[in-house]
Amino acid sequence: MIAIETFGLEAVVKREVQAMGFEDIKVSPGKVEFSAQVEDIPRVNLWLRSADRVLVKVGEFKAVTFEELFEQTKALPWGDWITQDGKFTVNGKAVKSILGSVRACQSIVKKAVVEKMADTYGVEWFEETGPEFTIQVSMLNDIATLTLDTSGSGLNRRGYRKHAGMAPIKETMAAGLVLLSFWNEERLLIDPMCGSGTILIEAALIGRKIAPGLNREFASEDWPAIPRQAWGDARRSAKEAILPEGGLQLFGYDIDPEMVAASKANAKAAGVGGDISFEQKDIKDLWIDAQYGVIISNPPYGYKLGDYKDVNQIYISIHKTFKKKKGWSVYILTADTKFPDYFKRAQPDRTRKLFNGPLEVRYYQYFGERPPRKEK
Ligand SMILES: C[S@@+](CC[C@H](N)C(=O)[O-])C[C@H]1O[C@@H](n2cnc3c(N)ncnc32)[C@H](O)[C@@H]1O
């Protein structure tokens, strides 16, 4: 299988895949590949938090002529996956390859799969009224990778975000930010510019062990190649894994009352309405009492929302509030490389380059002192 993710989140996805017990993991830009069984497809789709989609790798080979692409695609066991009535589309991409025309590669692959299906099922005409299959041909350095998309709509579409605000981050990215931080379910977490609440909602899902895909469907649910029971089992054990409400310390603020209302509605839709408190507040009025905690936030990017003066004021507020709070870990996602000039508590302990859609952003990480261990 291949988990596809935003550039920069590979290490987090790898950790997630490892935690699910998979081995033989290979990481490349935007991709984490691992060995799994067909029965694992439901579990992986239901549980992966920071990946965008999950593909089955049907085959991989070198191809520098269209004939090679055609013959080797045709040799793959498409009938193991695609049903006789399957509706299938082919998309593609090509980077640094002799076969650089994506459209030509797509149509060659489509033709090869149709021929293979005709041989497999002994028919010439396909109704295409059944389950959907999205094939991708990806050419990279003359190596063709042929995959089937098991997810359908992106895994970021958890189904809870009805109100998104002006510049929301993807749910998968928000989960990645939380998993990259040192937050855990026993620690206080705030997002003082929470927008539609995505970061806190993802933290609540993590804290309560709620599988992020539990309230949605996946393209491969109708594939006969995956035993129905595997879906049933995966959903049942995901439901059993959920921890009861209570005990999380999650707080969200935003200057815009509409965003506060949106966050509340989204959290409720995600089943974590009782785990997070949201309140309208300007960050300049934020008052922190606790000695230890975590802040994860993505401020307006200046040129996208508000103007530079406002953004600078926000940075100044973060500096004022947290400069002496050594027990607080501060995590800020922004496209603005000036942020560390304002937050002068220390140099960032780590800076990770990520992509928020097409926008290059940085995740500035300032680690706080650890809270004393709780007496058992
Ligand atoms: C980039 S958005 C956050 C998006 C959020 N992470 C999400 O996924 O929806 C920045 C948010 O900061 C809020 N904001 C702007 N100025 C603020 C201030 N002075 N105090 C608190 N919130 C502010 C905006 O209303 C906006 O919702």
Coordinates of N, CA, C and O in Angstrom, one line a residue, residues 203-283:
A203 N -7.1 17.1 17.8 CA -6.5 16.7 19.1 C -7.5 15.9 19.9 O -7.1 14.9 20.5
A204 N -8.7 16.4 19.9 CA -9.8 15.7 20.7 C -10.0 14.3 20.1 O -10.1 13.3 20.9
L205 N -10.0 14.1 18.8 CA -10.1 12.8 18.2 C -9.0 11.9 18.6 O -9.1 10.7 18.9
I206 N -7.7 12.5 18.6 CA -6.6 11.7 19.0 C -6.7 11.3 20.5 O -6.5 10.2 20.9
G207 N -7.1 12.3 21.3 CA -7.1 12.1 22.8 C -8.2 11.0 23.2 O -8.0 10.3 24.1
R208 N -9.3 11.0 22.4 CA -10.3 10.0 22.7 C -10.3 8.8 21.9 O -11.2 7.9 21.9
K209 N -9.2 8.6 21.1 CA -9.0 7.4 20.3 C -10.2 7.2 19.3 O -10.6 6.1 19.2
I210 N -10.6 8.3 18.7 CA -11.7 8.2 17.8 C -11.1 8.1 16.4 O -10.3 9.0 16.0
A211 N -11.4 7.0 15.6 CA -10.8 6.9 14.3 C -11.4 8.0 13.4 O -12.6 8.2 13.4
P212 N -10.5 8.8 12.7 CA -10.9 10.0 12.0 C -11.9 9.7 10.9 O -12.7 10.5 10.5
G213 N -11.9 8.4 10.4 CA -12.7 8.1 9.2 C -14.0 7.4 9.5 O -14.7 6.9 8.7
L214 N -14.3 7.3 10.8 CA -15.5 6.6 11.3 C -16.8 7.0 10.7 O -17.7 6.3 10.5
N215 N -16.9 8.3 10.4 CA -18.2 8.9 10.0 C -18.2 9.1 8.5 O -18.9 10.0 8.0
R216 N -17.4 8.4 7.7 CA -17.5 8.6 6.2 C -17.4 7.3 5.5 O -17.2 6.2 6.1
E217 N -17.5 7.4 4.2 CA -17.4 6.2 3.4 C -16.2 6.2 2.6 O -15.6 7.3 2.4
F218 N -15.8 5.1 2.0 CA -14.5 5.0 1.2 C -14.9 4.3 -0.1 O -15.7 3.4 -0.1
A219 N -14.1 4.7 -1.2 CA -14.4 4.1 -2.5 C -14.3 2.6 -2.5 O -15.2 1.9 -3.1
S220 N -13.4 2.0 -1.7 CA -13.2 0.6 -1.8 C -14.2 -0.2 -1.0 O -14.1 -1.4 -0.9
E221 N -15.2 0.5 -0.3 CA -16.2 -0.3 0.5 C -17.0 -1.2 -0.4 O -17.6 -2.2 0.1
D222 N -17.1 -0.9 -1.7 CA -17.9 -1.7 -2.6 C -17.1 -2.7 -3.4 O -17.6 -3.3 -4.3
W223 N -15.8 -2.8 -3.1 CA -15.0 -3.7 -3.9 C -15.1 -5.1 -3.4 O -14.8 -5.4 -2.2
P224 N -15.5 -6.1 -4.2 CA -15.7 -7.4 -3.7 C -14.3 -8.0 -3.3 O -14.3 -9.0 -2.5
A225 N -13.2 -7.5 -3.8 CA -11.9 -8.0 -3.4 C -11.6 -7.9 -1.9 O -10.8 -8.6 -1.4
I226 N -12.3 -6.9 -1.3 CA -12.1 -6.7 0.2 C -13.2 -7.4 0.9 O -14.4 -7.0 0.7
P227 N -13.0 -8.4 1.7 CA -14.1 -9.1 2.4 C -15.0 -8.0 3.2 O -14.4 -7.2 3.9
R228 N -16.3 -8.1 3.0 CA -17.2 -7.2 3.7 C -16.9 -7.2 5.2 O -17.0 -6.2 5.9
Q229 N -16.6 -8.4 5.6 CA -16.4 -8.6 7.1 C -15.2 -7.8 7.6 O -15.2 -7.3 8.7
A230 N -14.2 -7.5 6.7 CA -13.1 -6.7 7.2 C -13.5 -5.3 7.5 O -13.1 -4.7 8.4
W231 N -14.5 -4.8 6.7 CA -15.0 -3.5 6.9 C -15.8 -3.5 8.2 O -15.6 -2.6 9.1
G232 N -16.6 -4.5 8.4 CA -17.5 -4.6 9.6 C -16.6 -4.7 10.8 O -16.8 -3.9 11.8
D233 N -15.6 -5.5 10.8 CA -14.7 -5.7 11.9 C -13.9 -4.4 12.3 O -13.8 -4.0 13.4
A234 N -13.4 -3.8 11.2 CA -12.6 -2.5 11.4 C -13.5 -1.4 12.1 O -13.1 -0.8 13.0
R235 N -14.7 -1.3 11.6 CA -15.6 -0.3 12.1 C -16.0 -0.6 13.6 O -16.1 0.2 14.4
R236 N -16.3 -1.9 13.8 CA -16.7 -2.3 15.1 C -15.6 -2.1 16.1 O -15.8 -1.5 17.2
S237 N -14.3 -2.5 15.8 CA -13.3 -2.3 16.8 C -12.9 -0.8 16.9 O -12.5 -0.4 18.0
A238 N -13.2 0.0 15.9 CA -12.9 1.4 16.0 C -13.9 2.0 17.0 O -13.6 2.9 17.8
K239 N -15.2 1.6 16.9 CA -16.2 2.1 17.9 C -15.8 1.7 19.3 O -16.0 2.4 20.2
E240 N -15.4 0.4 19.4 CA -15.0 -0.1 20.8 C -13.8 0.7 21.4 O -13.7 0.7 22.6
A241 N -13.0 1.2 20.5 CA -11.8 1.8 21.0 C -12.0 3.2 21.6 O -11.2 3.7 22.4
I242 N -13.2 3.8 21.3 CA -13.4 5.2 21.7 C -13.4 5.3 23.2 O -14.1 4.6 23.9
L243 N -12.7 6.3 23.7 CA -12.7 6.6 25.2 C -13.8 7.5 25.5 O -14.2 8.4 24.7
P244 N -14.3 7.4 26.7 CA -15.5 8.3 27.1 C -15.0 9.8 27.2 O -13.8 10.1 27.4
E245 N -16.0 10.6 27.1 CA -15.8 12.1 27.2 C -15.3 12.4 28.6 O -15.6 11.8 29.5
G246 N -14.5 13.5 28.6 CA -14.1 14.0 30.0 C -12.6 13.8 30.1 O -12.0 12.9 29.6
G247 N -12.0 14.8 30.8 CA -10.5 14.7 31.0 C -9.6 15.4 30.1 O -8.5 15.7 30.5
L248 N -10.1 15.8 28.9 CA -9.2 16.5 28.0 C -9.3 18.0 28.4 O -10.3 18.5 28.8
Q249 N -8.2 18.7 28.2 CA -8.1 20.2 28.5 C -7.8 20.9 27.2 O -6.6 21.1 26.9
L250 N -8.9 21.2 26.4 CA -8.7 21.8 25.1 C -9.4 23.1 25.0 O -10.6 23.1 25.3
F251 N -8.7 24.2 24.6 CA -9.4 25.5 24.6 C -9.1 26.2 23.3 O -8.0 26.3 22.9
G252 N -10.2 26.8 22.7 CA -10.0 27.5 21.5 C -10.6 28.9 21.6 O -11.6 29.1 22.2
Y253 N -9.9 29.8 21.0 CA -10.3 31.2 21.0 C -10.2 31.8 19.6 O -9.3 31.4 18.8
D254 N -11.1 32.8 19.3 CA -10.9 33.5 18.0 C -11.6 34.8 18.2 O -12.5 35.0 18.9
I255 N -11.0 35.8 17.4 CA -11.6 37.2 17.6 C -13.0 37.3 16.9 O -13.8 38.1 17.3
D256 N -13.2 36.4 16.0 CA -14.4 36.4 15.2 C -15.5 35.5 15.8 O -15.4 34.3 15.8
P257 N -16.6 36.1 16.3 CA -17.7 35.3 16.9 C -18.3 34.2 16.0 O -18.7 33.2 16.4
E258 N -18.3 34.5 14.7 CA -18.8 33.5 13.7 C -17.9 32.3 13.7 O -18.4 31.2 13.5
M259 N -16.6 32.5 13.8 CA -15.7 31.3 13.8 C -15.9 30.5 15.1 O -15.7 29.3 15.1
V260 N -16.1 31.2 16.2 CA -16.4 30.5 17.5 C -17.6 29.6 17.3 O -17.6 28.4 17.7
A261 N -18.7 30.2 16.7 CA -19.9 29.4 16.5 C -19.6 28.2 15.6 O -20.1 27.1 15.8
A262 N -18.8 28.5 14.5 CA -18.5 27.4 13.6 C -17.7 26.3 14.3 O -18.0 25.1 14.1
S263 N -16.7 26.7 15.1 CA -15.9 25.7 15.8 C -16.8 24.8 16.7 O -16.6 23.6 16.7
K264 N -17.7 25.4 17.4 CA -18.6 24.7 18.3 C -19.4 23.7 17.5 O -19.5 22.5 17.8
A265 N -20.0 24.1 16.3 CA -20.8 23.3 15.5 C -19.9 22.1 14.9 O -20.4 21.0 14.9
N266 N -18.7 22.4 14.5 CA -17.9 21.4 13.9 C -17.5 20.4 14.9 O -17.5 19.2 14.7
A267 N -17.1 20.8 16.1 CA -16.7 19.9 17.2 C -17.9 19.0 17.6 O -17.7 17.8 17.7
K268 N -19.1 19.5 17.6 CA -20.3 18.7 17.9 C -20.4 17.7 16.8 O -20.7 16.5 17.1
A269 N -20.3 18.1 15.5 CA -20.5 17.1 14.4 C -19.4 16.0 14.5 O -19.7 14.9 14.0
A270 N -18.2 16.4 15.0 CA -17.2 15.4 15.1 C -17.3 14.5 16.3 O -16.5 13.5 16.5
G271 N -18.3 14.8 17.2 CA -18.6 13.9 18.4 C -17.7 14.3 19.5 O -17.6 13.6 20.5
V272 N -17.1 15.5 19.4 CA -16.2 15.9 20.5 C -16.6 17.3 21.1 O -15.8 18.0 21.7
G273 N -17.9 17.6 20.9 CA -18.4 18.9 21.4 C -18.2 19.2 22.8 O -17.9 20.3 23.3
G274 N -18.2 18.1 23.6 CA -18.1 18.3 25.1 C -16.6 18.3 25.5 O -16.3 18.4 26.7
D275 N -15.7 18.1 24.6 CA -14.3 18.0 25.0 C -13.5 19.3 24.9 O -12.4 19.4 25.3
I276 N -14.1 20.2 24.1 CA -13.3 21.5 23.9 C -14.2 22.7 24.3 O -15.4 22.7 24.0
S277 N -13.6 23.7 24.9 CA -14.4 24.9 25.1 C -13.9 26.0 24.2 O -12.6 26.2 24.0
F278 N -14.8 26.6 23.6 CA -14.5 27.7 22.6 C -15.1 29.0 23.1 O -16.2 29.0 23.7
E279 N -14.3 30.1 22.9 CA -14.7 31.4 23.4 C -14.2 32.5 22.5 O -13.1 32.3 21.9
Q280 N -15.0 33.5 22.4 CA -14.5 34.7 21.6 C -13.5 35.5 22.4 O -13.8 35.9 23.5
K281 N -12.3 35.7 21.8 CA -11.3 36.5 22.5 C -10.3 37.0 21.5 O -9.9 36.2 20.6
D282 N -9.8 38.2 21.7 CA -8.7 38.7 20.9 C -7.4 38.2 21.6 O -7.3 38.2 22.8
I283 N -6.5 37.8 20.8 CA -5.3 37.2 21.4 C -4.6 38.2 22.3 O -3.9 37.8 23.3

